[in-house]
mmCIF file of C-alpha atoms in Angstrom:
data_model
loop_
_atom_site.group_PDB
_atom_site.id
_atom_site.type_symbol
_atom_site.label_atom_id
_atom_site.label_comp_id
_atom_site.label_asym_id
_atom_site.label_seq_id
_atom_site.Cartn_x
_atom_site.Cartn_y
_atom_site.Cartn_z
ATOM 1 C CA UNK A 1 221.936 77.237 -18.041
ATOM 2 C CA UNK A 2 222.302 76.890 -14.273
ATOM 3 C CA UNK A 3 220.007 73.938 -13.701
ATOM 4 C CA UNK A 4 220.143 70.248 -13.052
ATOM 5 C CA UNK A 5 217.195 68.520 -14.697
ATOM 6 C CA UNK A 6 215.894 65.213 -13.401
ATOM 7 C CA UNK A 7 213.354 62.980 -15.088
ATOM 8 C CA UNK A 8 210.892 61.614 -14.335
ATOM 9 C CA UNK A 9 209.620 63.677 -11.389
ATOM 10 C CA UNK A 10 207.575 60.775 -10.083
ATOM 11 C CA UNK A 11 207.957 57.042 -10.637
ATOM 12 C CA UNK A 12 205.959 54.096 -9.357
ATOM 13 C CA UNK A 13 207.460 50.694 -10.049
ATOM 14 C CA UNK A 14 206.895 47.113 -9.064
ATOM 15 C CA UNK A 15 209.555 45.002 -7.426
ATOM 16 C CA UNK A 16 210.214 43.095 -10.635
ATOM 17 C CA UNK A 17 210.444 46.127 -12.908
ATOM 18 C CA UNK A 18 213.482 47.728 -14.486
ATOM 19 C CA UNK A 19 213.506 51.508 -14.721
ATOM 20 C CA UNK A 20 216.008 54.322 -15.065
ATOM 21 C CA UNK A 21 216.347 57.785 -13.569
ATOM 22 C CA UNK A 22 217.953 60.465 -15.665
ATOM 23 C CA UNK A 23 219.902 63.586 -14.705
ATOM 24 C CA UNK A 24 221.243 66.259 -17.055
ATOM 25 C CA UNK A 25 223.271 69.424 -16.575
ATOM 26 C CA UNK A 26 224.903 71.870 -18.985
ATOM 27 C CA UNK A 27 226.993 73.918 -16.567
ATOM 28 C CA UNK A 28 230.263 72.219 -17.507
ATOM 29 C CA UNK A 29 230.432 70.517 -14.124
ATOM 30 C CA UNK A 30 232.584 67.388 -14.197
ATOM 31 C CA UNK A 31 231.487 65.968 -10.846
ATOM 32 C CA UNK A 32 228.022 64.437 -10.499
ATOM 33 C CA UNK A 33 226.331 62.778 -7.567
ATOM 34 C CA UNK A 34 223.373 60.589 -6.667
ATOM 35 C CA UNK A 35 221.786 61.068 -3.261
ATOM 36 C CA UNK A 36 218.881 59.236 -1.627
ATOM 37 C CA UNK A 37 216.619 61.146 0.749
ATOM 38 C CA UNK A 38 213.997 59.545 2.960
ATOM 39 C CA UNK A 39 211.213 61.647 4.427
ATOM 40 C CA UNK A 40 212.359 64.074 7.119
ATOM 41 C CA UNK A 41 215.972 62.921 6.762
ATOM 42 C CA UNK A 42 219.098 64.466 5.229
ATOM 43 C CA UNK A 43 220.341 63.340 1.816
ATOM 44 C CA UNK A 44 222.557 60.258 1.896
ATOM 45 C CA UNK A 45 225.333 59.931 -0.648
ATOM 46 C CA UNK A 46 225.091 56.955 -2.997
ATOM 47 C CA UNK A 47 227.555 57.550 -5.841
ATOM 48 C CA UNK A 48 230.089 60.128 -7.012
ATOM 49 C CA UNK A 49 231.320 60.477 -10.581
ATOM 50 C CA UNK A 50 234.338 62.610 -11.409
ATOM 51 C CA UNK A 51 235.261 63.152 -15.056
ATOM 52 C CA UNK A 52 232.782 60.434 -16.011
ATOM 53 C CA UNK A 53 234.451 57.844 -13.800
ATOM 54 C CA UNK A 54 232.936 56.336 -10.681
ATOM 55 C CA UNK A 55 234.885 57.712 -7.717
ATOM 56 C CA UNK A 56 232.749 56.718 -4.769
ATOM 57 C CA UNK A 57 230.196 53.962 -4.230
ATOM 58 C CA UNK A 58 228.846 54.165 -0.703
ATOM 59 C CA UNK A 59 228.252 50.414 -0.475
ATOM 60 C CA UNK A 60 225.025 50.747 -2.399
ATOM 61 C CA UNK A 61 223.196 47.467 -3.218
ATOM 62 C CA UNK A 62 223.739 46.197 -6.746
ATOM 63 C CA UNK A 63 220.064 46.670 -7.581
ATOM 64 C CA UNK A 64 221.116 50.304 -8.099
ATOM 65 C CA UNK A 65 223.446 50.722 -11.080
ATOM 66 C CA UNK A 66 224.825 54.147 -11.994
ATOM 67 C CA UNK A 67 226.030 55.193 -15.401
ATOM 68 C CA UNK A 68 227.674 58.363 -16.681
ATOM 69 C CA UNK A 69 227.597 58.193 -20.497
ATOM 70 C CA UNK A 70 229.032 61.692 -20.988
ATOM 71 C CA UNK A 71 229.922 64.827 -19.050
ATOM 72 C CA UNK A 72 226.332 66.121 -19.067
ATOM 73 C CA UNK A 73 224.363 62.993 -18.264
ATOM 74 C CA UNK A 74 224.012 60.746 -15.252
ATOM 75 C CA UNK A 75 221.678 57.774 -15.080
ATOM 76 C CA UNK A 76 220.596 55.510 -12.272
ATOM 77 C CA UNK A 77 219.327 52.109 -13.395
ATOM 78 C CA UNK A 78 216.947 50.373 -11.046
ATOM 79 C CA UNK A 79 216.183 46.654 -10.942
ATOM 80 C CA UNK A 80 214.408 44.419 -8.437
ATOM 81 C CA UNK A 81 213.943 47.158 -5.877
ATOM 82 C CA UNK A 82 212.391 46.729 -2.464
ATOM 83 C CA UNK A 83 209.632 48.837 -0.897
ATOM 84 C CA UNK A 84 212.216 50.318 1.501
ATOM 85 C CA UNK A 85 213.949 51.853 -1.531
ATOM 86 C CA UNK A 86 211.039 54.265 -1.879
ATOM 87 C CA UNK A 87 212.519 57.736 -1.452
ATOM 88 C CA UNK A 88 213.397 61.001 -3.169
ATOM 89 C CA UNK A 89 216.429 60.488 -5.411
ATOM 90 C CA UNK A 90 218.454 63.628 -5.911
ATOM 91 C CA UNK A 91 221.093 64.316 -8.514
ATOM 92 C CA UNK A 92 223.679 67.052 -7.974
ATOM 93 C CA UNK A 93 226.643 68.464 -9.851
ATOM 94 C CA UNK A 94 229.649 70.613 -9.012
ATOM 95 C CA UNK A 95 233.058 71.627 -10.256
ATOM 96 C CA UNK A 96 235.382 68.626 -10.083
ATOM 97 C CA UNK A 97 238.501 68.931 -7.989
ATOM 98 C CA UNK A 98 237.218 72.062 -6.256
ATOM 99 C CA UNK A 99 236.019 71.092 -2.805
ATOM 100 C CA UNK A 100 234.977 74.614 -1.826
ATOM 101 C CA UNK A 101 232.384 74.656 -4.600
ATOM 102 C CA UNK A 102 228.792 74.044 -3.583
ATOM 103 C CA UNK A 103 226.450 71.637 -5.268
ATOM 104 C CA UNK A 104 223.644 72.373 -7.683
ATOM 105 C CA UNK A 105 220.798 69.946 -7.046
ATOM 106 C CA UNK A 106 217.972 68.828 -9.264
ATOM 107 C CA UNK A 107 214.392 68.733 -7.980
ATOM 108 C CA UNK A 108 214.564 64.987 -7.582
ATOM 109 C CA UNK A 109 212.637 61.897 -8.629
ATOM 110 C CA UNK A 110 210.124 60.672 -6.080
ATOM 111 C CA UNK A 111 210.246 56.887 -6.333
ATOM 112 C CA UNK A 112 207.603 54.565 -4.938
ATOM 113 C CA UNK A 113 208.228 50.814 -5.032
ATOM 114 C CA UNK A 114 205.081 48.702 -4.743
ATOM 115 C CA UNK B 1 236.108 61.877 9.503
ATOM 116 C CA UNK B 2 233.756 64.820 9.686
ATOM 117 C CA UNK B 3 230.380 65.152 11.330
ATOM 118 C CA UNK B 4 227.708 67.804 11.530
ATOM 119 C CA UNK B 5 225.204 68.349 14.338
ATOM 120 C CA UNK B 6 222.186 70.563 13.943
ATOM 121 C CA UNK B 7 221.002 71.240 17.439
ATOM 122 C CA UNK B 8 217.336 71.910 16.715
ATOM 123 C CA UNK B 9 215.085 69.651 14.657
ATOM 124 C CA UNK B 10 212.320 72.262 14.488
ATOM 125 C CA UNK B 11 212.254 76.009 15.027
ATOM 126 C CA UNK B 12 208.847 77.715 15.060
ATOM 127 C CA UNK B 13 208.971 81.505 14.849
ATOM 128 C CA UNK B 14 206.577 84.345 14.150
ATOM 129 C CA UNK B 15 206.859 86.379 10.980
ATOM 130 C CA UNK B 16 209.263 89.357 11.217
ATOM 131 C CA UNK B 17 210.989 87.868 14.281
ATOM 132 C CA UNK B 18 214.715 87.034 14.248
ATOM 133 C CA UNK B 19 215.858 83.437 14.018
ATOM 134 C CA UNK B 20 219.030 81.432 14.588
ATOM 135 C CA UNK B 21 219.556 77.888 13.339
ATOM 136 C CA UNK B 22 222.444 76.220 15.095
ATOM 137 C CA UNK B 23 225.114 74.031 13.543
ATOM 138 C CA UNK B 24 228.227 72.487 15.060
ATOM 139 C CA UNK B 25 230.783 70.450 13.174
ATOM 140 C CA UNK B 26 233.634 68.147 14.006
ATOM 141 C CA UNK B 27 236.688 67.515 11.862
ATOM 142 C CA UNK B 28 240.377 66.818 12.301
ATOM 143 C CA UNK B 29 241.235 68.448 8.953
ATOM 144 C CA UNK B 30 240.378 71.644 7.135
ATOM 145 C CA UNK B 31 236.789 71.781 5.940
ATOM 146 C CA UNK B 32 234.453 74.017 4.010
ATOM 147 C CA UNK B 33 231.033 74.781 5.463
ATOM 148 C CA UNK B 34 227.726 75.218 3.690
ATOM 149 C CA UNK B 35 224.068 75.907 4.363
ATOM 150 C CA UNK B 36 221.458 74.503 1.993
ATOM 151 C CA UNK B 37 217.698 75.129 1.974
ATOM 152 C CA UNK B 38 215.045 72.682 0.791
ATOM 153 C CA UNK B 39 211.533 73.910 0.088
ATOM 154 C CA UNK B 40 208.684 71.344 0.055
ATOM 155 C CA UNK B 41 208.859 68.897 -2.839
ATOM 156 C CA UNK B 42 212.057 70.399 -4.185
ATOM 157 C CA UNK B 43 215.765 69.679 -4.257
ATOM 158 C CA UNK B 44 218.308 71.473 -2.115
ATOM 159 C CA UNK B 45 219.572 74.950 -2.959
ATOM 160 C CA UNK B 46 222.880 76.377 -1.833
ATOM 161 C CA UNK B 47 222.193 79.256 0.548
ATOM 162 C CA UNK B 48 225.704 80.301 1.503
ATOM 163 C CA UNK B 49 229.175 78.925 2.154
ATOM 164 C CA UNK B 50 232.220 79.690 4.271
ATOM 165 C CA UNK B 51 235.570 79.152 2.616
ATOM 166 C CA UNK B 52 238.074 81.444 4.361
ATOM 167 C CA UNK B 53 238.596 85.073 5.251
ATOM 168 C CA UNK B 54 235.788 86.998 6.920
ATOM 169 C CA UNK B 55 233.944 84.842 9.402
ATOM 170 C CA UNK B 56 230.589 86.377 8.501
ATOM 171 C CA UNK B 57 229.057 85.308 5.190
ATOM 172 C CA UNK B 58 225.822 86.583 3.697
ATOM 173 C CA UNK B 59 223.292 85.312 1.224
ATOM 174 C CA UNK B 60 221.238 87.359 -1.218
ATOM 175 C CA UNK B 61 217.963 86.787 0.650
ATOM 176 C CA UNK B 62 218.967 88.227 4.030
ATOM 177 C CA UNK B 63 220.438 85.170 5.750
ATOM 178 C CA UNK B 64 223.906 85.274 7.241
ATOM 179 C CA UNK B 65 226.127 82.725 8.939
ATOM 180 C CA UNK B 66 229.069 83.181 11.240
ATOM 181 C CA UNK B 67 231.991 80.802 11.359
ATOM 182 C CA UNK B 68 233.444 80.334 14.831
ATOM 183 C CA UNK B 69 236.547 78.172 14.750
ATOM 184 C CA UNK B 70 237.038 77.953 18.506
ATOM 185 C CA UNK B 71 233.465 76.744 19.016
ATOM 186 C CA UNK B 72 233.415 74.769 15.744
ATOM 187 C CA UNK B 73 230.095 76.347 14.893
ATOM 188 C CA UNK B 74 228.477 77.801 11.804
ATOM 189 C CA UNK B 75 225.114 79.173 12.946
ATOM 190 C CA UNK B 76 222.633 80.612 10.452
ATOM 191 C CA UNK B 77 220.716 83.794 11.297
ATOM 192 C CA UNK B 78 218.153 86.102 9.819
ATOM 193 C CA UNK B 79 217.063 89.332 11.555
ATOM 194 C CA UNK B 80 213.478 89.210 10.233
ATOM 195 C CA UNK B 81 211.880 86.107 8.721
ATOM 196 C CA UNK B 82 209.074 85.852 6.191
ATOM 197 C CA UNK B 83 206.419 83.202 5.702
ATOM 198 C CA UNK B 84 208.259 82.197 2.538
ATOM 199 C CA UNK B 85 211.322 81.214 4.593
ATOM 200 C CA UNK B 86 209.441 78.148 5.838
ATOM 201 C CA UNK B 87 211.632 75.253 4.704
ATOM 202 C CA UNK B 88 214.147 72.634 5.820
ATOM 203 C CA UNK B 89 217.669 73.957 6.349
ATOM 204 C CA UNK B 90 220.715 71.694 6.154
ATOM 205 C CA UNK B 91 224.166 72.498 7.413
ATOM 206 C CA UNK B 92 226.902 70.649 5.527
ATOM 207 C CA UNK B 93 230.655 70.115 5.675
ATOM 208 C CA UNK B 94 233.138 69.058 3.048
ATOM 209 C CA UNK B 95 236.744 68.130 3.670
ATOM 210 C CA UNK B 96 239.263 70.253 1.788
ATOM 211 C CA UNK B 97 240.331 68.130 -1.177
ATOM 212 C CA UNK B 98 237.573 65.610 -0.566
ATOM 213 C CA UNK B 99 234.722 64.362 -2.711
ATOM 214 C CA UNK B 100 232.032 63.950 -0.093
ATOM 215 C CA UNK B 101 229.702 66.487 1.476
ATOM 216 C CA UNK B 102 228.229 65.413 4.809
ATOM 217 C CA UNK B 103 224.839 66.855 5.721
ATOM 218 C CA UNK B 104 223.413 67.509 9.144
ATOM 219 C CA UNK B 105 220.025 66.088 10.111
ATOM 220 C CA UNK B 106 218.260 69.305 9.127
ATOM 221 C CA UNK B 107 216.262 71.971 10.940
ATOM 222 C CA UNK B 108 212.713 72.667 9.931
ATOM 223 C CA UNK B 109 212.010 76.392 10.121
ATOM 224 C CA UNK B 110 208.311 77.103 10.439
ATOM 225 C CA UNK B 111 207.312 80.753 10.170
ATOM 226 C CA UNK B 112 203.891 81.594 11.563
ATOM 227 C CA UNK B 113 201.764 84.609 10.678
#
C-alpha cells in the first residue's frame, strides 16, 4: 500500500460546527504532516508529527486541533472556523528522521466554511 | 533558513516542444531538493529528488533536473512535453536533518495542442 487516504474529499461546514478531517497511511511512515493550500498557492505547513508526537506547530490558531492516535492515523479537528479557513487541506507522510525522503501526499480535503 | 524561488509563475508551451521550469534556492546549510507535481484537484506527487552524487536526476516520465551548486539552481526540464503534463510544478527544499519542507510558489505548465 503506497497511498495516503484522506476523508472526506469535500466538506462544507458552518462557523459554529465541529468537524474532523481524517488521514490514514499504511506505509510504515512515522512522520505525518498537515498542510493548508489556498488556490494558486503553494502548500503551507501547519503541523508535523514524528513518532506520534507533535514536533512542529506553525503557530496555527487553536481552532485547528491535530491528533495522532496511532502510527497510521492523523486527524485534524476543526471548531469555530472562519470563512478564510476555506482551503484544500493536505495530509502527507514520510520516513521519520530521514530528511532526504520525499513526501507521499493524500488527495486532500476541500473545505468550505460558510 | 531556506527559501525557494520559482522564476516563472506560468509557462505555456506547445505539445512536443521542450520546456524548462526554473528553480533557485537559498540556504546556509546542506539541503535536499525536490520537484513535486500537482494535477488539478489532486494532492502533490513526488517527481524527482536530488540528494547527492550525479547532478542530473531523472524521473520515470521523462523529466530531468540538474543541480547546480554554484548557481544554487535546480531547474526541471523535459525534451518533449505532452498535453497530460499540464499541471502545477513545485520546487521544494528540505534542510538536512530538518523536519520542514519549504515549497516554492509553483509554476503552472500549460501544454497546448
